Short mmCIF file of C-alpha atoms and ligand atoms in Angstrom, two decimals:
data_model
loop_
_atom_site.label_atom_id
_atom_site.label_comp_id
_atom_site.label_asym_id
_atom_site.label_seq_id
_atom_site.Cartn_x
_atom_site.Cartn_y
_atom_site.Cartn_z
CA UNK A 1 -5.15 19.63 15.32
CA UNK A 2 -4.19 16.31 16.80
CA UNK A 3 -6.85 13.65 17.16
CA UNK A 4 -7.92 13.48 20.81
CA UNK A 5 -7.34 10.65 23.23
CA UNK A 6 -10.16 10.33 25.74
CA UNK A 7 -9.88 8.55 29.05
CA UNK A 8 -12.89 7.49 31.10
CA UNK A 9 -12.30 6.34 34.65
CA UNK A 10 -15.04 3.74 34.95
CA UNK A 11 -13.86 2.29 38.24
CA UNK A 12 -11.29 3.75 40.66
CA UNK A 13 -11.65 1.47 43.67
CA UNK A 14 -9.89 -1.76 44.60
CA UNK A 15 -10.81 -5.22 45.93
CA UNK A 16 -13.95 -4.15 47.81
CA UNK A 17 -16.26 -1.67 46.07
CA UNK A 18 -17.76 1.29 47.91
CA UNK A 19 -20.79 3.41 47.04
CA UNK A 20 -18.34 5.89 45.59
CA UNK A 21 -15.82 3.64 43.86
CA UNK A 22 -16.35 0.57 41.69
CA UNK A 23 -13.64 -1.98 40.87
CA UNK A 24 -10.85 -0.99 38.43
CA UNK A 25 -11.67 -0.25 34.78
CA UNK A 26 -10.31 2.55 32.60
CA UNK A 27 -11.43 3.13 29.01
CA UNK A 28 -9.13 4.79 26.47
CA UNK A 29 -10.68 5.99 23.23
CA UNK A 30 -8.64 7.03 20.20
CA UNK A 31 -10.29 7.25 16.78
CA UNK A 32 -12.05 3.87 16.26
CA UNK A 33 -10.21 2.18 19.10
CA UNK A 34 -11.97 1.65 22.42
CA UNK A 35 -9.46 0.05 24.71
CA UNK A 36 -10.38 -1.11 28.19
CA UNK A 37 -7.76 -1.59 30.88
CA UNK A 38 -9.07 -4.07 33.46
CA UNK A 39 -12.67 -5.07 33.81
CA UNK A 40 -13.80 -5.24 37.42
CA UNK A 41 -17.24 -6.48 38.44
CA UNK A 42 -20.01 -4.18 37.23
CA UNK A 43 -17.88 -2.51 34.55
CA UNK A 44 -20.63 -2.80 31.94
CA UNK A 45 -22.98 -0.90 34.26
CA UNK A 46 -20.32 1.79 34.63
CA UNK A 47 -20.26 2.03 30.80
CA UNK A 48 -23.99 2.75 30.84
CA UNK A 49 -23.72 5.29 33.67
CA UNK A 50 -21.02 7.08 31.64
CA UNK A 51 -23.31 6.89 28.58
CA UNK A 52 -20.81 4.74 26.73
CA UNK A 53 -21.47 1.62 24.71
CA UNK A 54 -19.50 -1.53 25.62
CA UNK A 55 -20.27 -2.93 22.15
CA UNK A 56 -17.77 -0.45 20.73
CA UNK A 57 -14.93 -2.16 22.56
CA UNK A 58 -12.02 -3.20 20.37
CA UNK A 59 -9.47 -4.42 22.92
CA UNK A 60 -9.26 -5.34 26.59
CA UNK A 61 -5.96 -5.38 28.48
CA UNK A 62 -6.05 -7.30 31.74
CA UNK A 63 -3.32 -6.47 34.26
CA UNK A 64 -3.79 -9.71 36.23
CA UNK A 65 -6.40 -12.31 37.06
CA UNK A 66 -7.36 -11.18 40.57
CA UNK A 67 -11.13 -10.97 40.94
CA UNK A 68 -11.39 -7.20 41.28
CA UNK A 69 -9.81 -6.82 37.82
CA UNK A 70 -11.71 -9.47 35.85
CA UNK A 71 -15.13 -10.26 37.39
CA UNK A 72 -16.72 -7.85 34.90
CA UNK A 73 -15.60 -9.84 31.85
CA UNK A 74 -18.40 -12.46 31.79
CA UNK A 75 -21.04 -9.72 31.85
CA UNK A 76 -19.42 -7.78 29.03
CA UNK A 77 -19.01 -10.94 26.93
CA UNK A 78 -22.67 -11.82 27.43
CA UNK A 79 -23.79 -8.32 26.46
CA UNK A 80 -21.64 -8.36 23.32
CA UNK A 81 -23.11 -11.75 22.40
CA UNK A 82 -26.70 -10.59 22.98
CA UNK A 83 -26.09 -7.48 20.87
CA UNK A 84 -24.55 -9.48 17.99
CA UNK A 85 -21.15 -7.87 18.39
CA UNK A 86 -19.69 -7.91 14.90
CA UNK A 87 -16.07 -7.02 15.55
CA UNK A 88 -13.16 -9.06 16.82
CA UNK A 89 -12.49 -8.42 20.48
CA UNK A 90 -8.81 -8.66 21.26
CA UNK A 91 -8.08 -9.64 24.84
CA UNK A 92 -4.54 -9.38 26.19
CA UNK A 93 -3.19 -10.36 29.56
CA UNK A 94 -0.36 -12.00 31.47
CA UNK A 95 0.53 -15.68 31.72
CA UNK A 96 -2.64 -17.71 32.36
CA UNK A 97 -4.85 -15.52 30.15
CA UNK A 98 -5.38 -18.21 27.47
CA UNK A 99 -6.43 -20.75 30.09
CA UNK A 100 -8.80 -18.39 31.94
CA UNK A 101 -10.34 -17.09 28.73
CA UNK A 102 -11.06 -20.66 27.59
CA UNK A 103 -12.98 -21.23 30.82
CA UNK A 104 -14.82 -17.92 30.54
CA UNK A 105 -15.84 -18.60 26.96
CA UNK A 106 -17.09 -22.09 27.82
CA UNK A 107 -18.98 -20.85 30.87
CA UNK A 108 -20.54 -17.65 29.63
CA UNK A 109 -21.04 -17.83 25.88
CA UNK A 110 -23.80 -19.97 24.43
CA UNK A 111 -21.28 -21.22 21.87
CA UNK A 112 -17.55 -20.72 22.32
CA UNK A 113 -17.47 -18.91 18.98
CA UNK A 114 -20.61 -16.80 19.57
CA UNK A 115 -18.45 -13.71 19.22
CA UNK A 116 -15.00 -13.38 17.73
CA UNK A 117 -12.38 -13.17 20.44
CA UNK A 118 -8.63 -13.23 19.93
CA UNK A 119 -6.68 -13.87 23.09
CA UNK A 120 -3.01 -13.02 23.41
CA UNK A 121 -0.90 -13.92 26.38
CA UNK A 122 1.95 -11.50 27.09
CA UNK A 123 5.19 -12.02 29.00
CA UNK A 124 5.92 -8.34 29.58
CA UNK A 125 8.40 -7.87 26.75
CA UNK A 126 6.07 -7.56 23.73
CA UNK A 127 5.06 -4.47 21.81
CA UNK A 128 1.73 -4.33 19.99
CA UNK A 129 2.58 -2.20 17.03
CA UNK A 130 -0.07 -0.38 14.98
CA UNK A 131 0.40 2.32 12.36
CA UNK A 132 -0.35 5.26 14.63
CA UNK A 133 0.13 3.84 18.10
CA UNK A 134 1.85 1.13 20.05
CA UNK A 135 1.10 -0.64 23.30
CA UNK A 136 3.95 -1.89 25.43
CA UNK A 137 3.87 -3.88 28.65
CA UNK A 138 6.11 -4.51 31.62
CA UNK A 139 6.14 -7.14 34.33
CA UNK A 140 5.02 -5.90 37.75
CA UNK A 141 5.65 -7.30 41.25
CA UNK A 142 2.45 -8.80 42.66
CA UNK A 143 1.25 -12.18 43.97
CA UNK A 144 -0.02 -13.16 40.49
CA UNK A 145 1.53 -12.59 37.04
CA UNK A 146 0.79 -8.90 36.48
CA UNK A 147 1.53 -6.39 33.71
CA UNK A 148 1.52 -2.62 33.42
CA UNK A 149 0.69 -1.14 30.00
CA UNK A 150 1.66 1.95 28.08
CA UNK A 151 -0.30 3.36 25.14
CA UNK A 152 1.74 5.67 22.92
CA UNK A 153 0.63 7.70 19.93
CA UNK A 154 3.75 7.88 17.83
CA UNK A 155 5.39 11.15 16.92
CA UNK A 156 4.47 12.01 13.36
CA UNK A 157 4.81 14.59 10.64
CA UNK A 158 1.78 16.67 9.74
CA UNK A 159 1.19 19.23 7.04
CA UNK A 160 0.25 22.78 7.93
CA UNK A 161 -3.26 22.90 6.43
CA UNK A 162 -3.25 26.68 5.87
CA UNK A 163 -0.01 26.60 3.91
CA UNK A 164 -1.18 23.52 2.01
CA UNK A 165 -4.46 25.13 0.89
CA UNK A 166 -2.53 28.09 -0.59
CA UNK A 167 -0.79 25.68 -2.99
CA UNK A 168 -4.17 24.62 -4.44
CA UNK A 169 -3.02 21.03 -4.94
CA UNK A 170 -5.88 18.62 -5.75
CA UNK A 171 -6.95 16.83 -2.53
CA UNK A 172 -6.12 13.39 -3.96
CA UNK A 173 -2.73 14.35 -5.35
CA UNK A 174 0.02 11.84 -4.58
CA UNK A 175 2.33 14.84 -4.22
CA UNK A 176 0.78 15.49 -0.79
CA UNK A 177 2.29 12.22 0.45
CA UNK A 178 5.69 13.41 -0.76
CA UNK A 179 5.32 16.73 1.06
CA UNK A 180 4.51 14.94 4.35
CA UNK A 181 7.81 13.10 3.98
CA UNK A 182 9.50 16.51 3.76
CA UNK A 183 10.47 16.04 0.11
CA UNK A 184 10.61 18.78 -2.53
CA UNK A 185 7.95 18.51 -5.24
CA UNK A 186 7.26 20.30 -8.48
CA UNK A 187 3.75 21.62 -9.11
CA UNK A 188 2.73 23.87 -12.02
CA UNK A 189 6.34 24.72 -12.70
CA UNK A 190 7.12 25.70 -9.10
CA UNK A 191 9.35 23.86 -6.66
CA UNK A 192 7.82 23.40 -3.21
CA UNK A 193 9.94 22.32 -0.25
CA UNK A 194 7.93 19.91 1.97
CA UNK A 195 10.10 20.74 4.97
CA UNK A 196 8.57 24.22 5.03
CA UNK A 197 5.04 22.81 5.30
CA UNK A 198 5.67 20.00 7.75
CA UNK A 199 5.57 20.17 11.52
CA UNK A 200 6.12 17.38 13.99
CA UNK A 201 3.30 16.30 16.29
CA UNK A 202 4.92 15.03 19.51
CA UNK A 203 4.21 11.58 20.90
CA UNK A 204 1.59 11.19 23.62
CA UNK A 205 1.90 8.45 26.21
CA UNK A 206 -0.48 7.07 28.79
CA UNK A 207 0.50 4.43 31.32
CA UNK A 208 -1.79 2.20 33.35
CA UNK A 209 -0.19 0.37 36.30
CA UNK A 210 -1.94 -1.65 39.00
CA UNK A 211 -1.48 -3.85 41.17
CA UNK A 212 2.14 -3.82 42.16
CA UNK A 213 4.79 -3.28 44.74
CA UNK A 214 7.25 -0.47 44.02
CA UNK A 215 9.63 -1.69 41.30
CA UNK A 216 12.09 -0.45 38.70
CA UNK A 217 10.10 -1.75 35.70
CA UNK A 218 7.38 0.70 36.64
CA UNK A 219 9.77 3.66 36.46
CA UNK A 220 10.93 2.45 33.05
CA UNK A 221 7.48 2.00 31.51
CA UNK A 222 6.20 5.25 33.05
CA UNK A 223 9.11 7.26 31.66
CA UNK A 224 8.09 10.63 30.22
CA UNK A 225 4.43 9.71 30.07
CA UNK A 226 1.89 12.49 29.75
CA UNK A 227 -0.41 10.61 32.05
CA UNK A 228 0.45 7.96 34.60
CA UNK A 229 -2.55 6.13 36.03
CA UNK A 230 -1.17 4.30 39.02
CA UNK A 231 -2.41 2.31 41.92
CA UNK A 232 -2.22 3.93 45.37
CA UNK A 233 -3.81 1.30 47.54
CA UNK A 234 -2.45 2.77 50.78
CA UNK A 235 -1.57 6.10 52.38
CA UNK A 236 2.08 7.03 52.94
CA UNK A 237 2.23 5.84 56.54
CA UNK A 238 1.12 2.32 55.56
CA UNK A 239 4.30 1.53 53.62
CA UNK A 240 4.88 -1.67 55.57
CA UNK A 241 1.41 -2.95 54.73
CA UNK A 242 1.89 -1.96 51.09
CA UNK A 243 5.15 -3.92 50.89
CA UNK A 244 3.64 -6.93 52.63
CA UNK A 245 0.61 -7.09 50.33
CA UNK A 246 2.59 -6.16 47.18
CA UNK A 247 0.86 -2.83 46.59
CA UNK A 248 1.99 0.79 46.70
CA UNK A 249 1.33 3.84 48.81
CA UNK A 250 0.29 7.14 47.28
CA UNK A 251 3.71 8.56 48.20
CA UNK A 252 5.50 5.74 46.37
CA UNK A 253 3.32 6.31 43.30
CA UNK A 254 4.11 10.04 43.46
CA UNK A 255 7.83 9.24 43.64
CA UNK A 256 7.52 7.08 40.52
CA UNK A 257 5.83 9.95 38.67
CA UNK A 258 8.62 12.29 39.76
CA UNK A 259 11.49 9.93 38.87
CA UNK A 260 9.91 8.99 35.54
CA UNK A 261 9.32 12.68 34.67
CA UNK A 262 5.61 12.19 34.07
CA UNK A 263 3.38 15.19 33.40
CA UNK A 264 0.31 14.17 35.36
CA UNK A 265 -0.45 11.46 37.89
CA UNK A 266 -3.89 9.93 38.48
CA UNK A 267 -4.23 7.70 41.54
CA UNK A 268 -6.66 4.77 41.44
CA UNK A 269 -7.21 1.42 43.19
CA UNK A 270 -7.72 3.18 46.52
CA UNK A 271 -8.42 0.88 49.44
CA UNK A 272 -12.01 1.05 50.71
CA UNK A 273 -10.68 2.73 53.87
CA UNK A 274 -9.92 5.94 51.89
CA UNK A 275 -13.38 6.63 50.57
CA UNK A 276 -12.61 10.32 50.97
CA UNK A 277 -9.37 10.78 49.04
CA UNK A 278 -8.38 14.17 50.52
CA UNK A 279 -5.60 12.76 52.68
CA UNK A 280 -4.19 10.53 49.91
CA UNK A 281 -4.15 13.49 47.54
CA UNK A 282 -2.45 15.86 49.98
CA UNK A 283 0.27 13.33 50.78
CA UNK A 284 0.98 12.57 47.13
CA UNK A 285 0.99 16.25 46.15
CA UNK A 286 3.81 16.97 48.58
CA UNK A 287 6.01 14.74 46.38
CA UNK A 288 4.42 15.31 42.95
CA UNK A 289 2.33 18.43 42.51
CA UNK A 290 0.41 17.37 39.39
CA UNK A 291 -1.50 14.61 41.13
CA UNK A 292 -5.22 13.96 40.94
CA UNK A 293 -7.48 11.35 42.47
CA UNK A 294 -10.24 10.80 39.89
CA UNK A 295 -13.74 9.80 40.86
CA UNK A 296 -15.67 7.06 39.06
CA UNK A 297 -17.01 8.34 35.70
CA UNK A 298 -14.54 11.23 35.56
CA UNK A 299 -13.01 11.70 32.13
CA UNK A 300 -10.23 13.66 30.50
CA UNK A 301 -9.00 14.51 27.04
CA UNK A 302 -5.43 14.64 25.82
ZN1 ZN B 1 -6.63 -5.10 42.70
ZN1 ZN B 2 -4.23 -7.86 42.70
#
Protein backbone atom coordinates (compact mmCIF):
# COMPACT_ATOMS: atom_id res chain seq x y z
CA UNK A 1 0.00 0.00 0.00
CA UNK A 2 1.19 3.47 -0.84
CA UNK A 3 2.59 5.62 1.94
CA UNK A 4 -0.05 8.18 2.94
CA UNK A 5 0.11 11.92 2.45
CA UNK A 6 -1.66 13.79 5.23
CA UNK A 7 -2.89 17.33 4.96
CA UNK A 8 -3.84 19.44 7.97
CA UNK A 9 -5.65 22.69 7.37
CA UNK A 10 -4.25 24.76 10.22
CA UNK A 11 -5.64 28.07 9.05
CA UNK A 12 -8.28 28.69 6.36
CA UNK A 13 -8.99 32.39 6.76
CA UNK A 14 -7.42 35.44 5.14
CA UNK A 15 -6.11 38.87 6.19
CA UNK A 16 -8.37 39.28 9.24
CA UNK A 17 -8.87 36.23 11.47
CA UNK A 18 -12.29 35.26 12.79
CA UNK A 19 -13.22 33.04 15.72
CA UNK A 20 -13.70 30.28 13.19
CA UNK A 21 -10.79 30.83 10.82
CA UNK A 22 -7.15 31.62 11.54
CA UNK A 23 -4.70 33.00 8.97
CA UNK A 24 -3.43 30.68 6.19
CA UNK A 25 -1.28 27.66 7.05
CA UNK A 26 -1.49 24.15 5.61
CA UNK A 27 0.71 21.28 6.77
CA UNK A 28 1.57 18.39 4.44
CA UNK A 29 3.09 15.28 6.00
CA UNK A 30 4.72 12.51 3.98
CA UNK A 31 7.02 10.01 5.69
CA UNK A 32 9.60 12.11 7.61
CA UNK A 33 8.72 15.31 5.81
CA UNK A 34 6.55 17.91 7.51
CA UNK A 35 6.06 20.69 5.04
CA UNK A 36 4.23 23.87 5.94
CA UNK A 37 2.69 26.10 3.30
CA UNK A 38 2.40 29.64 4.67
CA UNK A 39 2.64 30.54 8.30
CA UNK A 40 0.03 33.08 9.36
CA UNK A 41 -0.04 34.60 12.83
CA UNK A 42 -0.83 32.04 15.52
CA UNK A 43 0.12 29.03 13.37
CA UNK A 44 2.11 27.43 16.18
CA UNK A 45 -0.99 27.55 18.38
CA UNK A 46 -2.95 25.87 15.59
CA UNK A 47 -0.28 23.11 15.60
CA UNK A 48 -0.98 22.53 19.29
CA UNK A 49 -4.76 22.57 18.84
CA UNK A 50 -4.34 19.94 16.10
CA UNK A 51 -2.06 17.96 18.47
CA UNK A 52 0.86 18.35 16.11
CA UNK A 53 4.43 19.27 16.96
CA UNK A 54 5.97 22.26 15.12
CA UNK A 55 9.43 20.93 16.03
CA UNK A 56 8.94 18.20 13.45
CA UNK A 57 8.87 20.76 10.65
CA UNK A 58 11.32 20.10 7.84
CA UNK A 59 10.38 22.78 5.30
CA UNK A 60 8.31 25.94 5.06
CA UNK A 61 7.10 27.31 1.73
CA UNK A 62 5.98 30.93 1.84
CA UNK A 63 3.69 32.07 -0.98
CA UNK A 64 4.40 35.78 -0.40
CA UNK A 65 5.41 38.21 2.31
CA UNK A 66 2.02 39.72 3.14
CA UNK A 67 1.43 39.74 6.89
CA UNK A 68 -1.38 37.18 6.97
CA UNK A 69 0.99 34.59 5.44
CA UNK A 70 4.14 35.18 7.50
CA UNK A 71 3.38 36.73 10.92
CA UNK A 72 3.52 33.24 12.45
CA UNK A 73 7.15 32.67 11.50
CA UNK A 74 8.83 34.51 14.42
CA UNK A 75 6.81 32.47 16.92
CA UNK A 76 7.67 29.17 15.27
CA UNK A 77 11.37 30.09 15.05
CA UNK A 78 11.42 31.00 18.74
CA UNK A 79 9.72 27.74 19.71
CA UNK A 80 12.16 25.70 17.64
CA UNK A 81 15.05 27.54 19.29
CA UNK A 82 13.68 27.01 22.80
CA UNK A 83 13.17 23.30 22.08
CA UNK A 84 16.71 22.87 20.70
CA UNK A 85 15.49 22.02 17.22
CA UNK A 86 18.17 19.73 15.84
CA UNK A 87 17.26 19.58 12.17
CA UNK A 88 17.83 22.01 9.33
CA UNK A 89 14.74 24.02 8.56
CA UNK A 90 14.49 24.80 4.87
CA UNK A 91 12.55 27.95 4.12
CA UNK A 92 11.54 28.74 0.54
CA UNK A 93 9.79 31.78 -0.83
CA UNK A 94 9.62 34.33 -3.62
CA UNK A 95 11.95 37.23 -4.34
CA UNK A 96 12.69 39.09 -1.08
CA UNK A 97 12.75 35.94 1.07
CA UNK A 98 16.51 36.11 1.78
CA UNK A 99 16.24 39.73 2.89
CA UNK A 100 13.18 39.19 5.10
CA UNK A 101 14.59 36.02 6.66
CA UNK A 102 17.80 37.87 7.57
CA UNK A 103 15.71 40.44 9.44
CA UNK A 104 13.60 37.76 11.13
CA UNK A 105 16.65 35.83 12.25
CA UNK A 106 18.31 38.96 13.65
CA UNK A 107 15.14 40.07 15.41
CA UNK A 108 13.82 36.83 16.84
CA UNK A 109 16.68 34.42 17.43
CA UNK A 110 19.07 34.96 20.32
CA UNK A 111 21.91 34.21 17.92
CA UNK A 112 21.42 34.23 14.16
CA UNK A 113 22.67 30.64 14.06
CA UNK A 114 20.66 29.42 17.09
CA UNK A 115 18.94 26.95 14.79
CA UNK A 116 19.99 25.77 11.36
CA UNK A 117 17.97 27.50 8.68
CA UNK A 118 18.56 27.27 4.94
CA UNK A 119 16.76 29.92 2.96
CA UNK A 120 16.12 29.59 -0.75
CA UNK A 121 14.64 32.30 -2.88
CA UNK A 122 12.62 31.06 -5.86
CA UNK A 123 11.72 32.80 -9.10
CA UNK A 124 8.84 30.49 -10.02
CA UNK A 125 10.74 28.29 -12.46
CA UNK A 126 12.64 25.97 -10.08
CA UNK A 127 11.93 22.37 -9.18
CA UNK A 128 13.02 20.97 -5.83
CA UNK A 129 13.80 17.42 -6.72
CA UNK A 130 13.97 14.64 -4.11
CA UNK A 131 14.10 10.89 -4.66
CA UNK A 132 10.41 10.23 -4.10
CA UNK A 133 8.83 13.63 -4.58
CA UNK A 134 9.30 16.98 -6.21
CA UNK A 135 8.06 20.47 -5.45
CA UNK A 136 7.47 22.89 -8.27
CA UNK A 137 6.43 26.52 -8.17
CA UNK A 138 4.77 29.05 -10.44
CA UNK A 139 4.55 32.82 -10.40
CA UNK A 140 1.13 34.18 -9.41
CA UNK A 141 -0.47 37.59 -10.04
CA UNK A 142 -0.66 39.59 -6.81
CA UNK A 143 0.60 42.94 -5.47
CA UNK A 144 3.76 41.28 -4.08
CA UNK A 145 5.99 38.56 -5.59
CA UNK A 146 3.89 35.45 -5.02
CA UNK A 147 4.27 31.75 -5.82
CA UNK A 148 1.95 28.77 -5.98
CA UNK A 149 3.44 25.35 -5.15
CA UNK A 150 2.82 21.79 -6.23
CA UNK A 151 3.94 18.73 -4.28
CA UNK A 152 4.13 15.57 -6.38
CA UNK A 153 4.91 12.03 -5.30
CA UNK A 154 6.48 10.55 -8.39
CA UNK A 155 5.03 7.55 -10.15
CA UNK A 156 7.03 4.50 -9.21
CA UNK A 157 7.32 0.77 -9.61
CA UNK A 158 6.44 -1.43 -6.67
CA UNK A 159 6.68 -5.16 -6.14
CA UNK A 160 3.59 -7.19 -5.39
CA UNK A 161 4.44 -8.37 -1.86
CA UNK A 162 2.31 -11.54 -2.04
CA UNK A 163 3.96 -12.73 -5.23
CA UNK A 164 7.39 -11.77 -3.87
CA UNK A 165 6.97 -13.78 -0.65
CA UNK A 166 6.16 -16.92 -2.69
CA UNK A 167 9.64 -16.72 -4.26
CA UNK A 168 11.26 -17.00 -0.81
CA UNK A 169 14.10 -14.66 -1.77
CA UNK A 170 16.19 -13.49 1.22
CA UNK A 171 14.97 -10.02 2.30
CA UNK A 172 18.38 -8.43 1.66
CA UNK A 173 18.91 -10.01 -1.74
CA UNK A 174 20.17 -7.57 -4.38
CA UNK A 175 17.99 -9.50 -6.83
CA UNK A 176 14.95 -7.69 -5.39
CA UNK A 177 16.31 -4.41 -6.77
CA UNK A 178 16.57 -6.03 -10.19
CA UNK A 179 12.97 -7.27 -10.03
CA UNK A 180 11.71 -3.74 -9.20
CA UNK A 181 13.38 -2.57 -12.39
CA UNK A 182 11.32 -5.20 -14.24
CA UNK A 183 14.38 -7.29 -15.11
CA UNK A 184 14.49 -11.09 -15.33
CA UNK A 185 16.54 -12.78 -12.60
CA UNK A 186 17.69 -16.29 -11.93
CA UNK A 187 17.10 -17.77 -8.48
CA UNK A 188 17.68 -21.41 -7.50
CA UNK A 189 17.79 -22.42 -11.13
CA UNK A 190 14.51 -20.70 -12.04
CA UNK A 191 14.05 -17.65 -14.23
CA UNK A 192 11.74 -15.02 -12.75
CA UNK A 193 10.39 -12.17 -14.88
CA UNK A 194 10.28 -8.94 -12.80
CA UNK A 195 7.60 -7.48 -15.07
CA UNK A 196 5.14 -10.04 -13.71
CA UNK A 197 5.73 -8.89 -10.12
CA UNK A 198 5.85 -5.16 -10.67
CA UNK A 199 2.95 -2.74 -10.66
CA UNK A 200 3.03 1.00 -11.12
CA UNK A 201 1.93 3.29 -8.30
CA UNK A 202 0.48 6.43 -9.93
CA UNK A 203 1.75 9.90 -9.08
CA UNK A 204 -0.12 11.96 -6.51
CA UNK A 205 -0.17 15.74 -6.74
CA UNK A 206 -1.26 18.45 -4.34
CA UNK A 207 -1.30 22.12 -5.26
CA UNK A 208 -1.40 25.10 -2.90
CA UNK A 209 -2.27 28.47 -4.47
CA UNK A 210 -2.98 31.75 -2.69
CA UNK A 211 -3.07 34.84 -3.08
CA UNK A 212 -3.66 35.57 -6.73
CA UNK A 213 -5.80 36.97 -9.45
CA UNK A 214 -7.05 34.46 -12.02
CA UNK A 215 -4.10 33.57 -14.29
CA UNK A 216 -2.90 30.95 -16.75
CA UNK A 217 0.09 29.85 -14.64
CA UNK A 218 -2.38 28.62 -12.06
CA UNK A 219 -4.13 26.36 -14.58
CA UNK A 220 -0.74 24.98 -15.61
CA UNK A 221 0.53 24.20 -12.11
CA UNK A 222 -2.86 22.81 -11.02
CA UNK A 223 -3.05 20.45 -13.99
CA UNK A 224 -4.30 16.97 -13.11
CA UNK A 225 -3.75 17.48 -9.40
CA UNK A 226 -5.50 15.15 -7.00
CA UNK A 227 -6.04 18.05 -4.65
CA UNK A 228 -6.10 21.74 -5.44
CA UNK A 229 -6.06 23.99 -2.39
CA UNK A 230 -6.97 27.39 -3.74
CA UNK A 231 -7.83 30.79 -2.47
CA UNK A 232 -11.45 31.92 -2.80
CA UNK A 233 -11.35 35.30 -1.14
CA UNK A 234 -14.67 36.43 -2.64
CA UNK A 235 -18.06 35.07 -3.71
CA UNK A 236 -18.92 34.84 -7.41
CA UNK A 237 -20.77 38.15 -7.57
CA UNK A 238 -17.73 40.06 -6.28
CA UNK A 239 -15.61 39.40 -9.37
CA UNK A 240 -14.87 43.09 -9.85
CA UNK A 241 -13.55 43.39 -6.30
CA UNK A 242 -11.51 40.21 -6.75
CA UNK A 243 -9.89 41.59 -9.91
CA UNK A 244 -9.22 44.96 -8.29
CA UNK A 245 -7.55 43.46 -5.21
CA UNK A 246 -5.76 40.69 -7.16
CA UNK A 247 -7.65 37.80 -5.59
CA UNK A 248 -10.13 35.23 -6.89
CA UNK A 249 -13.77 34.39 -6.42
CA UNK A 250 -14.91 30.89 -5.50
CA UNK A 251 -16.37 30.54 -9.01
CA UNK A 252 -13.04 31.43 -10.63
CA UNK A 253 -11.27 28.88 -8.41
CA UNK A 254 -13.86 26.26 -9.38
CA UNK A 255 -13.28 27.05 -13.06
CA UNK A 256 -9.53 26.54 -12.58
CA UNK A 257 -10.18 23.13 -10.99
CA UNK A 258 -12.43 22.20 -13.92
CA UNK A 259 -10.05 23.40 -16.65
CA UNK A 260 -7.03 21.81 -14.96
CA UNK A 261 -8.90 18.50 -14.53
CA UNK A 262 -8.31 18.37 -10.78
CA UNK A 263 -9.94 15.65 -8.69
CA UNK A 264 -10.85 17.67 -5.61
CA UNK A 265 -10.92 21.36 -4.78
CA UNK A 266 -10.49 22.81 -1.28
CA UNK A 267 -11.26 26.51 -0.90
CA UNK A 268 -9.34 28.56 1.67
CA UNK A 269 -8.39 32.20 2.34
CA UNK A 270 -12.06 33.13 2.69
CA UNK A 271 -12.70 36.79 3.45
CA UNK A 272 -13.92 37.44 6.99
CA UNK A 273 -17.32 38.37 5.52
CA UNK A 274 -17.99 34.68 4.65
CA UNK A 275 -17.64 33.20 8.10
CA UNK A 276 -20.38 30.77 7.15
CA UNK A 277 -19.12 29.20 3.93
CA UNK A 278 -22.44 27.71 2.75
CA UNK A 279 -22.95 30.28 -0.01
CA UNK A 280 -19.35 30.08 -1.25
CA UNK A 281 -19.59 26.30 -1.38
CA UNK A 282 -22.90 26.23 -3.24
CA UNK A 283 -21.66 28.69 -5.86
CA UNK A 284 -18.42 26.81 -6.45
CA UNK A 285 -20.18 23.43 -6.62
CA UNK A 286 -22.31 24.60 -9.52
CA UNK A 287 -19.09 24.80 -11.56
CA UNK A 288 -17.02 22.04 -9.93
CA UNK A 289 -18.90 19.39 -7.98
CA UNK A 290 -15.98 18.03 -5.95
CA UNK A 291 -15.49 21.20 -3.94
CA UNK A 292 -15.09 21.47 -0.20
CA UNK A 293 -14.57 24.38 2.16
CA UNK A 294 -12.42 22.98 4.98
CA UNK A 295 -12.63 24.30 8.52
CA UNK A 296 -9.54 25.07 10.61
CA UNK A 297 -8.00 21.84 11.95
CA UNK A 298 -9.72 19.65 9.35
CA UNK A 299 -7.43 17.03 7.88
CA UNK A 300 -7.42 14.54 5.04
CA UNK A 301 -5.38 11.61 3.85
CA UNK A 302 -4.40 10.77 0.30
ZN1 LIG B 1 -3.61 36.69 2.08
ZN1 LIG C 1 -1.64 38.77 -0.18
